[in-house]
PDB file of C-alpha atoms and ligand atoms in Angstrom:
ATOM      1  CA  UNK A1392      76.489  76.002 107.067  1.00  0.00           C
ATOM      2  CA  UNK A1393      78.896  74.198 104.600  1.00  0.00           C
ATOM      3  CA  UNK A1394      82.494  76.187 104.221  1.00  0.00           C
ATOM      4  CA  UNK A1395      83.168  77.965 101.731  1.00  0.00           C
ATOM      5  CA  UNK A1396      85.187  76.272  99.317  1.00  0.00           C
ATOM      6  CA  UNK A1397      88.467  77.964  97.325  1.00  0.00           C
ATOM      7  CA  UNK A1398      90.711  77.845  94.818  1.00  0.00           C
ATOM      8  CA  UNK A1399      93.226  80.555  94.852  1.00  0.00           C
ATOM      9  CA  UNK A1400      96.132  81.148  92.269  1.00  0.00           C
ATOM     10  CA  UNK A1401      99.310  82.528  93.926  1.00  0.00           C
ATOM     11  CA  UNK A1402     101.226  83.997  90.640  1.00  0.00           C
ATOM     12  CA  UNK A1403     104.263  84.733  92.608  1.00  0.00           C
ATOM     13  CA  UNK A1404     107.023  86.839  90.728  1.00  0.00           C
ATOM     14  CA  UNK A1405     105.688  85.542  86.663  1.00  0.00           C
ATOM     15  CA  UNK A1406     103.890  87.279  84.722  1.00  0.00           C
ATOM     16  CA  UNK A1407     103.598  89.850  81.741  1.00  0.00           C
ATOM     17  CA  UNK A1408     100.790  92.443  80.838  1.00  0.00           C
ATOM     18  CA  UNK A1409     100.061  89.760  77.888  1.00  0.00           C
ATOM     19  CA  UNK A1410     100.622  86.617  79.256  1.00  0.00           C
ATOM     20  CA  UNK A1411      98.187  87.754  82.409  1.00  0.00           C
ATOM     21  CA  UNK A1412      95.480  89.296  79.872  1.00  0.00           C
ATOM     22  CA  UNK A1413      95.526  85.880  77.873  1.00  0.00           C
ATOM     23  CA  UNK A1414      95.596  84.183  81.269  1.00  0.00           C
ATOM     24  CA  UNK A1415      92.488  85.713  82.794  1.00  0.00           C
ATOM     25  CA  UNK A1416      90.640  85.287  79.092  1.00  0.00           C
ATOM     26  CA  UNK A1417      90.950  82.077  79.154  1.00  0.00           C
ATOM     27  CA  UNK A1418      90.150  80.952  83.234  1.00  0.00           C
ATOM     28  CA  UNK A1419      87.000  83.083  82.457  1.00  0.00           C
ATOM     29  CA  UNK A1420      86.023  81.850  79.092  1.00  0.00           C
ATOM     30  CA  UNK A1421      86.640  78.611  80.499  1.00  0.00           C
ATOM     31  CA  UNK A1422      85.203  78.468  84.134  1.00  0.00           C
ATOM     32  CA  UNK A1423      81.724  78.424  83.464  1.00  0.00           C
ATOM     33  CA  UNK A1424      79.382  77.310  86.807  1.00  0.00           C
ATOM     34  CA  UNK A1425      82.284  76.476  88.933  1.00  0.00           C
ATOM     35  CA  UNK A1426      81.057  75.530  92.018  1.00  0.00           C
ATOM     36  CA  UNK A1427      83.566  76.854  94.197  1.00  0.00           C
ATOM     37  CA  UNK A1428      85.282  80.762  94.584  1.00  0.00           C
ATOM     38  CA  UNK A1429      88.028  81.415  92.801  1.00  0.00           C
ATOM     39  CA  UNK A1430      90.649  84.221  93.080  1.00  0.00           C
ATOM     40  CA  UNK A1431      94.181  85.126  91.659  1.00  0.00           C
ATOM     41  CA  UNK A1432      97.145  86.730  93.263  1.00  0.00           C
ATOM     42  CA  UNK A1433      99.499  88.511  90.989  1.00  0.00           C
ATOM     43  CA  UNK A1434     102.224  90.596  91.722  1.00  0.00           C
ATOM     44  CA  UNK A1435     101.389  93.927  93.309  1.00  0.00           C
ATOM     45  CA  UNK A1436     102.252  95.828  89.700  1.00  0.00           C
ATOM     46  CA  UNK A1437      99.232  93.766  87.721  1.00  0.00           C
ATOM     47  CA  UNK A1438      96.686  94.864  90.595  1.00  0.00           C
ATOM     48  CA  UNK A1439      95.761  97.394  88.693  1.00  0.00           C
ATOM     49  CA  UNK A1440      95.460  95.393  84.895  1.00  0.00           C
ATOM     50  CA  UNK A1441      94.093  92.298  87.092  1.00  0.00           C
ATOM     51  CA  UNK A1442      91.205  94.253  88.872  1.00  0.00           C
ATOM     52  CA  UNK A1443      89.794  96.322  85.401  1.00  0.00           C
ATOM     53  CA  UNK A1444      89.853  92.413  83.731  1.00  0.00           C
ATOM     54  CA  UNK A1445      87.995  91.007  86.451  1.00  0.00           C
ATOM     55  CA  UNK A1446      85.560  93.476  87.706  1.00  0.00           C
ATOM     56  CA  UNK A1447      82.124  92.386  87.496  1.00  0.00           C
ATOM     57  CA  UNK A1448      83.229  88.564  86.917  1.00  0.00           C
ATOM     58  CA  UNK A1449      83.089  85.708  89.589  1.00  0.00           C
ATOM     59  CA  UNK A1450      86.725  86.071  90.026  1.00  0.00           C
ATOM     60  CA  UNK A1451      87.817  87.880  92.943  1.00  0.00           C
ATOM     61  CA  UNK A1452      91.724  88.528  93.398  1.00  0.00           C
ATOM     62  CA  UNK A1453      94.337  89.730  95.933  1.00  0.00           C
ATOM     63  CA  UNK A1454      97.983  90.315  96.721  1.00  0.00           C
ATOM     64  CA  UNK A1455     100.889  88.199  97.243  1.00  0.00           C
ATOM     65  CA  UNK A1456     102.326  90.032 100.916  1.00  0.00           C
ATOM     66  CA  UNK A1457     101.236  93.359 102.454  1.00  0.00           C
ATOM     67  CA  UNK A1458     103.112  95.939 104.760  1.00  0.00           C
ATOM     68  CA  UNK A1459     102.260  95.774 108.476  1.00  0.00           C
ATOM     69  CA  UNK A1460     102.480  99.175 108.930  1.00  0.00           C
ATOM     70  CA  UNK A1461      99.542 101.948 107.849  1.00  0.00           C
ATOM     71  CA  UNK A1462     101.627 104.364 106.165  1.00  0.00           C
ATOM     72  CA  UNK A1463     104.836 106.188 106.276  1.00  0.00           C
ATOM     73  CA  UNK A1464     108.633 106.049 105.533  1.00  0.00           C
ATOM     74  CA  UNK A1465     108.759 102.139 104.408  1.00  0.00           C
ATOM     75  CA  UNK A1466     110.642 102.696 100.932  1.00  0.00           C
ATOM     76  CA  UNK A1467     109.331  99.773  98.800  1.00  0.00           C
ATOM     77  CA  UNK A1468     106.478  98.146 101.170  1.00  0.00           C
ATOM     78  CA  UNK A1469     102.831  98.392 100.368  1.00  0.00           C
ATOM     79  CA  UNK A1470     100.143  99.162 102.610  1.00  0.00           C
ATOM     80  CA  UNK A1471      97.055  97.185 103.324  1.00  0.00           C
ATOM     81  CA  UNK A1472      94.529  99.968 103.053  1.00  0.00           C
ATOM     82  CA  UNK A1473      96.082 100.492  98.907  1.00  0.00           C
ATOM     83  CA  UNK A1474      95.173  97.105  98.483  1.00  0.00           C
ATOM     84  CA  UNK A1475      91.753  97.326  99.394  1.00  0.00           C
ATOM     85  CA  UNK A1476      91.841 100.644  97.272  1.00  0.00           C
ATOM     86  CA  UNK A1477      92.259  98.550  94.352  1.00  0.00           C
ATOM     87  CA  UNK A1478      89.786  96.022  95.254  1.00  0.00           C
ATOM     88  CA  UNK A1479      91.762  93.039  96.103  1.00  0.00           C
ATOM     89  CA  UNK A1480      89.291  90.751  98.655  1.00  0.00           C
ATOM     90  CA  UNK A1481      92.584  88.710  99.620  1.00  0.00           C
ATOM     91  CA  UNK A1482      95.889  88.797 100.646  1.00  0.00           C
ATOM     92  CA  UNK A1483      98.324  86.157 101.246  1.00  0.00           C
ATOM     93  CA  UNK A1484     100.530  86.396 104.604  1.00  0.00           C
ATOM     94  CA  UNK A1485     103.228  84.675 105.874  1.00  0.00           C
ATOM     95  CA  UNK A1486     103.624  82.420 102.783  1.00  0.00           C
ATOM     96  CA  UNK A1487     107.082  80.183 102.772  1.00  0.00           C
ATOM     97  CA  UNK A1488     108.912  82.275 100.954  1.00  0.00           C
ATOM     98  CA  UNK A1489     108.412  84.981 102.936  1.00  0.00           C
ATOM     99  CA  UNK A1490     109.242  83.189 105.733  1.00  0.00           C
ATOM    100  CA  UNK A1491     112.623  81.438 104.332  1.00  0.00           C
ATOM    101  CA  UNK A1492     113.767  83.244 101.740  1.00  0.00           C
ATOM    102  CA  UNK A1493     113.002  87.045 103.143  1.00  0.00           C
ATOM    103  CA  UNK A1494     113.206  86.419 106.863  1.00  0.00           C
ATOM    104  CA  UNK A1495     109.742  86.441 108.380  1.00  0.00           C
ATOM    105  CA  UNK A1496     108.935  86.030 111.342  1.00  0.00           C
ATOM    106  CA  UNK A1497     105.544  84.553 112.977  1.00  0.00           C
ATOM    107  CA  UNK A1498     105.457  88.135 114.456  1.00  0.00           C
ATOM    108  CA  UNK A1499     105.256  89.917 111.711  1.00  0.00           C
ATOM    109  CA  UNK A1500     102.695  87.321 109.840  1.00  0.00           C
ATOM    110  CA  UNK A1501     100.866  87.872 112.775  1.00  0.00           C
ATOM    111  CA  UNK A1502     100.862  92.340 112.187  1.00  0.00           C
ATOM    112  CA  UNK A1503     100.347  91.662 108.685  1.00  0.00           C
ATOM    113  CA  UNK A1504      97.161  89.578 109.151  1.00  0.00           C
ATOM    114  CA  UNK A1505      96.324  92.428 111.694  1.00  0.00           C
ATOM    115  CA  UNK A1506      96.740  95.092 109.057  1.00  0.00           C
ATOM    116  CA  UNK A1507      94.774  93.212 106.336  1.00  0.00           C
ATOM    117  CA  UNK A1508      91.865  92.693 108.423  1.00  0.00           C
ATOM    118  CA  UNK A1509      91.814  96.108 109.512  1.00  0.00           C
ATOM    119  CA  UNK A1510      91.863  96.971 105.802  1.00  0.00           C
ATOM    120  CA  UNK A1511      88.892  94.996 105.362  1.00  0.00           C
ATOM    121  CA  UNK A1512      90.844  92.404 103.544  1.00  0.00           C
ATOM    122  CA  UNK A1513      90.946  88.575 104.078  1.00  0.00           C
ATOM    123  CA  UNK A1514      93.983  87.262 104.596  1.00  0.00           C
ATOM    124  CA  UNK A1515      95.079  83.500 103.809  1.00  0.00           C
ATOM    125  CA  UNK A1516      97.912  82.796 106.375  1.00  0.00           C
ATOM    126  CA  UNK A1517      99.816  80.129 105.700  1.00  0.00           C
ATOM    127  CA  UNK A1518     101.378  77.736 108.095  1.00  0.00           C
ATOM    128  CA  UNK A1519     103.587  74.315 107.316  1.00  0.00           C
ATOM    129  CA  UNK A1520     106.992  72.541 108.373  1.00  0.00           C
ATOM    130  CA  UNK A1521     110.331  71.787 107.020  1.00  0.00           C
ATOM    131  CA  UNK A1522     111.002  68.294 105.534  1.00  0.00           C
ATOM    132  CA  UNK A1523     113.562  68.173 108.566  1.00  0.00           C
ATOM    133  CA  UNK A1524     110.491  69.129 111.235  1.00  0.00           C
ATOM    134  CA  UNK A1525     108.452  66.854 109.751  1.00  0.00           C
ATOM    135  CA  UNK A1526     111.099  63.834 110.051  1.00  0.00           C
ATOM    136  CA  UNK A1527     111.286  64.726 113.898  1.00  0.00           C
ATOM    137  CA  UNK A1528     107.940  64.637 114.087  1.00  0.00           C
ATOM    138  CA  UNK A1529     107.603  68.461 114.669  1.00  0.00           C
ATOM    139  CA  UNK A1530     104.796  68.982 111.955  1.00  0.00           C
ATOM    140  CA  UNK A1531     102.340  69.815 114.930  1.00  0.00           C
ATOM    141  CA  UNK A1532     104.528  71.723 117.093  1.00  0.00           C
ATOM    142  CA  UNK A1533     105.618  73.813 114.031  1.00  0.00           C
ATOM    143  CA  UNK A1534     102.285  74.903 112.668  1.00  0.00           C
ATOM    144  CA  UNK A1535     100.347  75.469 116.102  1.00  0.00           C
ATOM    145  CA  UNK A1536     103.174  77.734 116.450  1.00  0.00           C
ATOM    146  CA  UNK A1537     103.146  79.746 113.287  1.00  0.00           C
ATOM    147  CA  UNK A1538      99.395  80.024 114.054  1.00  0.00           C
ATOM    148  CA  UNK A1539     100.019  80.861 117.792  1.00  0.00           C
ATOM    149  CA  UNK A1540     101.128  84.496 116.744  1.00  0.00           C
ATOM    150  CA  UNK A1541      97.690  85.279 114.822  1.00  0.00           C
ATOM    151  CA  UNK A1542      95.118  86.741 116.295  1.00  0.00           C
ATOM    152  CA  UNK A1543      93.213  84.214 113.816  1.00  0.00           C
ATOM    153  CA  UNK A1544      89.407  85.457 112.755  1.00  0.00           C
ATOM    154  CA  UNK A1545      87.825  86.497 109.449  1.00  0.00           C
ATOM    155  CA  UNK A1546      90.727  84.550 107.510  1.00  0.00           C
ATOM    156  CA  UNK A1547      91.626  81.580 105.197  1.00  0.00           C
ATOM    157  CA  UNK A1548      94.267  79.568 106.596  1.00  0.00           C
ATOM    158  CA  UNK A1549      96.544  77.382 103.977  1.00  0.00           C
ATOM    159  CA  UNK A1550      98.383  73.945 104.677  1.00  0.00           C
ATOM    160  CA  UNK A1551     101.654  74.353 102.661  1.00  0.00           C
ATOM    161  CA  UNK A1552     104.122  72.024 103.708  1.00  0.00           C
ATOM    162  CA  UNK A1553     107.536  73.909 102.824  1.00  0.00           C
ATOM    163  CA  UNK A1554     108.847  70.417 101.349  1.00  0.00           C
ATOM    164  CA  UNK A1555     105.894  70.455  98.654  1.00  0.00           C
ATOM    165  CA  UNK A1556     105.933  73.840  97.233  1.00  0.00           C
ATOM    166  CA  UNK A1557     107.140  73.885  93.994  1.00  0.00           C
ATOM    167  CA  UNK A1558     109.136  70.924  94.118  1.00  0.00           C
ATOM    168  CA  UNK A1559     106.433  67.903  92.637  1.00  0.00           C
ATOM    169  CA  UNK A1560     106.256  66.154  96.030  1.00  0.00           C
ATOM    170  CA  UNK A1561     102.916  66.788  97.378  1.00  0.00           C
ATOM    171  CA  UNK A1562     101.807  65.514 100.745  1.00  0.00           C
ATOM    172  CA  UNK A1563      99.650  62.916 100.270  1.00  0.00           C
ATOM    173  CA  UNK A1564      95.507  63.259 101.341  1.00  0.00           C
ATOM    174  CA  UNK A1565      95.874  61.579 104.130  1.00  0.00           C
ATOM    175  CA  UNK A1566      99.084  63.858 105.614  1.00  0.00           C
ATOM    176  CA  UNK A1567      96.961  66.889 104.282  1.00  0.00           C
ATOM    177  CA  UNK A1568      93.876  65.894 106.250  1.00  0.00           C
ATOM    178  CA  UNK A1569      95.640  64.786 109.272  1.00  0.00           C
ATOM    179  CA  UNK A1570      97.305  68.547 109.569  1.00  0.00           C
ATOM    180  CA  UNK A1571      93.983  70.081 108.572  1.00  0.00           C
ATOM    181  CA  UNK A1572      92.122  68.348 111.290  1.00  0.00           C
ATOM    182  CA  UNK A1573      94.824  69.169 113.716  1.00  0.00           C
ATOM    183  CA  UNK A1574      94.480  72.788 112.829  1.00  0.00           C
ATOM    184  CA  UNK A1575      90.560  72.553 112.619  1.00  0.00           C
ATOM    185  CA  UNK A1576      90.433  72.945 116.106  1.00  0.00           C
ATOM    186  CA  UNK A1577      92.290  75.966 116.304  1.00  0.00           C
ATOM    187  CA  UNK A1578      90.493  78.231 113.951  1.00  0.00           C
ATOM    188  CA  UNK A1579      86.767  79.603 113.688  1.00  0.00           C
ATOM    189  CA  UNK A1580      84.363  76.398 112.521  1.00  0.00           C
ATOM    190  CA  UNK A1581      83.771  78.625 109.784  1.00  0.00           C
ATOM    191  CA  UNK A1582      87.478  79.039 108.662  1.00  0.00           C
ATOM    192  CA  UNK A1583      87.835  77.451 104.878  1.00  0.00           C
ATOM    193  CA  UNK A1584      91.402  75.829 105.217  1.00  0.00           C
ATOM    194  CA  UNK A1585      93.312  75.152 101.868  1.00  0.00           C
ATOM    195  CA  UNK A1586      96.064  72.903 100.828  1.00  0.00           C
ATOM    196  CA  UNK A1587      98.982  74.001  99.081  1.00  0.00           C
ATOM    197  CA  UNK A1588     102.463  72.171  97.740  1.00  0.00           C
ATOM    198  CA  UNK A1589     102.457  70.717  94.150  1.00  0.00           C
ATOM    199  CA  UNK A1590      98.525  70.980  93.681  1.00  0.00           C
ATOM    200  CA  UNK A1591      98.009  69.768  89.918  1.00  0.00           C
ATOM    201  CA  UNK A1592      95.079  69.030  87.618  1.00  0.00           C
ATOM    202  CA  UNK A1593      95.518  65.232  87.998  1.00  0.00           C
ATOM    203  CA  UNK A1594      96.498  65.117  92.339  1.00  0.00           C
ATOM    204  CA  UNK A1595      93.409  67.870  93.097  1.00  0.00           C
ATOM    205  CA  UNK A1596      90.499  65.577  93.198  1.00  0.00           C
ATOM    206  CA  UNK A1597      92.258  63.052  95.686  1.00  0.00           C
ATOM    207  CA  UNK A1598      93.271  65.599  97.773  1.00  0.00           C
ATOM    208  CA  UNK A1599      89.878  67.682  98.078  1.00  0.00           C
ATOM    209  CA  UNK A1600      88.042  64.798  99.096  1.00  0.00           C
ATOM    210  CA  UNK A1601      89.207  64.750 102.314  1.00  0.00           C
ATOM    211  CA  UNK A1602      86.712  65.881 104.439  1.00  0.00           C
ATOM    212  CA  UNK A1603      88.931  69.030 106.293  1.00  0.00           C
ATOM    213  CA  UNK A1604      90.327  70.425 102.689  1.00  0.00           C
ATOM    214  CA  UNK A1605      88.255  73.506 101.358  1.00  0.00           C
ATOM    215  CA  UNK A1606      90.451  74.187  98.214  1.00  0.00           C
ATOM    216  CA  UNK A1607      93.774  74.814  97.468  1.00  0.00           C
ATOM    217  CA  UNK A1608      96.345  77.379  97.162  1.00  0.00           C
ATOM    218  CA  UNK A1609      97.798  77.126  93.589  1.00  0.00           C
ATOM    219  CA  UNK A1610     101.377  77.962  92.654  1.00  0.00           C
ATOM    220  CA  UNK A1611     102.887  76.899  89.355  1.00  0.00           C
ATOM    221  CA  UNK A1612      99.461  74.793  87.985  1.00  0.00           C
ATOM    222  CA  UNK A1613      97.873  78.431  88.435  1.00  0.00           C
ATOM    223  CA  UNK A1614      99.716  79.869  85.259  1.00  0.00           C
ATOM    224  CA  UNK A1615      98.557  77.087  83.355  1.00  0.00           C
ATOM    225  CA  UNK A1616      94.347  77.776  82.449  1.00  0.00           C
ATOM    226  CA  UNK A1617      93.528  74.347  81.834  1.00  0.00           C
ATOM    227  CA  UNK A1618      95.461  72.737  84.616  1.00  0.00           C
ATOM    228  CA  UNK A1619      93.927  76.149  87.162  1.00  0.00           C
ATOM    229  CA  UNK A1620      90.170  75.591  85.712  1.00  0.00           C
ATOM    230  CA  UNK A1621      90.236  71.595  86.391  1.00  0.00           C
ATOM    231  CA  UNK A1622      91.768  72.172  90.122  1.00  0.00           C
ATOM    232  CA  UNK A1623      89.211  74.981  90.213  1.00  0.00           C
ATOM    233  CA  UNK A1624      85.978  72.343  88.737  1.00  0.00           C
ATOM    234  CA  UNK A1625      88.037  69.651  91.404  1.00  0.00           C
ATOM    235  CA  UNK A1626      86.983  72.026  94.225  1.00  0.00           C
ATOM    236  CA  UNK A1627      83.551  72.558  93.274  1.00  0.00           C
ATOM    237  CA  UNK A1628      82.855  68.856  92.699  1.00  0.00           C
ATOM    238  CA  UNK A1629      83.682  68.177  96.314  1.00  0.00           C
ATOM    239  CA  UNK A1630      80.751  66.383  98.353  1.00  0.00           C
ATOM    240  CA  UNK A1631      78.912  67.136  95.063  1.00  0.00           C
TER     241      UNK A1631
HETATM  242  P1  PGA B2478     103.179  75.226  94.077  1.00  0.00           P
HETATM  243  O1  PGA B2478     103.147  76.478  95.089  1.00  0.00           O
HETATM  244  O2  PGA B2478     101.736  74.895  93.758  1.00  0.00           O
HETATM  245  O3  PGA B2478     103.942  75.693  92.882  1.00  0.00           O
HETATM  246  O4  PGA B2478     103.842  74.108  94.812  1.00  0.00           O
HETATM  247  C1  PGA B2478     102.170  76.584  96.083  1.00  0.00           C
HETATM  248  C2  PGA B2478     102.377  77.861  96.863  1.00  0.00           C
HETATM  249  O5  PGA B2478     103.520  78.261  97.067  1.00  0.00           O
HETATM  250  O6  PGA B2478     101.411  78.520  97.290  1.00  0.00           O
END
């Protein structure tokens, strides 16, 4: 059975209640018979304005990070089970900026995922190297690794180099499919595994062809609705 094939929007920390609600109005006005599934990630305080938008529509949506505890004294975290109380399908874990900026560790991605499948969620765990470990060839090493300390099933896994998120260098198709074959062998044959780092309207095409990319995880071009809907038409025109 062919993978399923998806193009999710990861917000991060942007947003406003109008700039979402013209968002959204537009990706569905314009995203007729896409041809591939399609969610949004928005910060957890939208959930609520992003879920009573989208209900009923093709577009599914989820959260940025999760707690990986149940419940209790965690001053600021949110649980897994409150996401799936407001209908998110998806939740990223373990994304970059987790990792670098707010201390991660492959541990925790690993309770997280835990906790989000538990929830009934699906989490999209994302894996990828420094610039530095991929100039010592540790590209490999580095993601086996992150993906070592997942008990990996029922998920979406994302490519994201570190050195091509947000910063206009993407890899190019050929270092995306080389990583996604790599990590292929690792996951479920069923696992849809997306690219992420600098995905835009005019590099998506080139970079879905290759035959172990499923979609893409979208940062900045996902605030954009005409640069989001052609990555999103990109996806669905794959092996089309
Ligand atoms: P970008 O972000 O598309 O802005 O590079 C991707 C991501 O962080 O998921």
């Amino acid at each position: 059975m062919a993978r399923t094939r998806l193009v999710a929007g990861n917000w991060k920390m942007h947003g406003s209640r109008a700039s979402n609600r013209a968002l959204l109005d537009a990706i569905l006005a314009g995203m007729g018979n896409a041809g591939a599934q399609c969610a949004v990630c928005p910060p957890f305080v939208y959930l609520q304005q992003v879920a009573e938008r989208l209900r009923g529509t093709p577009v599914a949506w989820g959260a940025q990070n999760v707690s990986e505890h149940a419940q209790g004294a965690y001053t600021g975290e949110v649980s897994a089970a409150m996401l799936a109380d407001f209908g998110c399908r998806y939740v990223i874990v373990g994304h970059s900026e987790r990792r670098h900026l707010f201390g991660e560790t492959d541990a925790q991605a690993g309770a997280k995922f835990a906790a989000a499948r538990a929830a009934g969620l699906t989490p999209i765990l994302c894996v990828g190297e420094t610039l530095g470990e991929r100039e010592a060839g540790r590209t490999e090493e580095i993601v086996a690794r992150q993906l070592a300390a997942v008990e990996f099933a029922g998920g979406v896994l994302a490519y994201e180099p570190v050195w091509a998120i947000g910063t206009g260098r993407n890899a190019t198709p050929e270092q995306a499919q080389a990583v996604h074959a790599f990590l292929r062998l690792r996951v479920p044959p069923d696992t849809p595994i997306l690219y992420g780092g600098s995905v835009k309207a005019q590099n998506a095409a080139a970079i879905f062809a290759m035959p172990d990319v499923d979609g893409g995880l979208i940062g900045g071009a996902s605030l954009v609705a005409a640069e989001f809907l052609t990555i999103l038409r990109a996806a669905g025109a794959k092996g089309s």
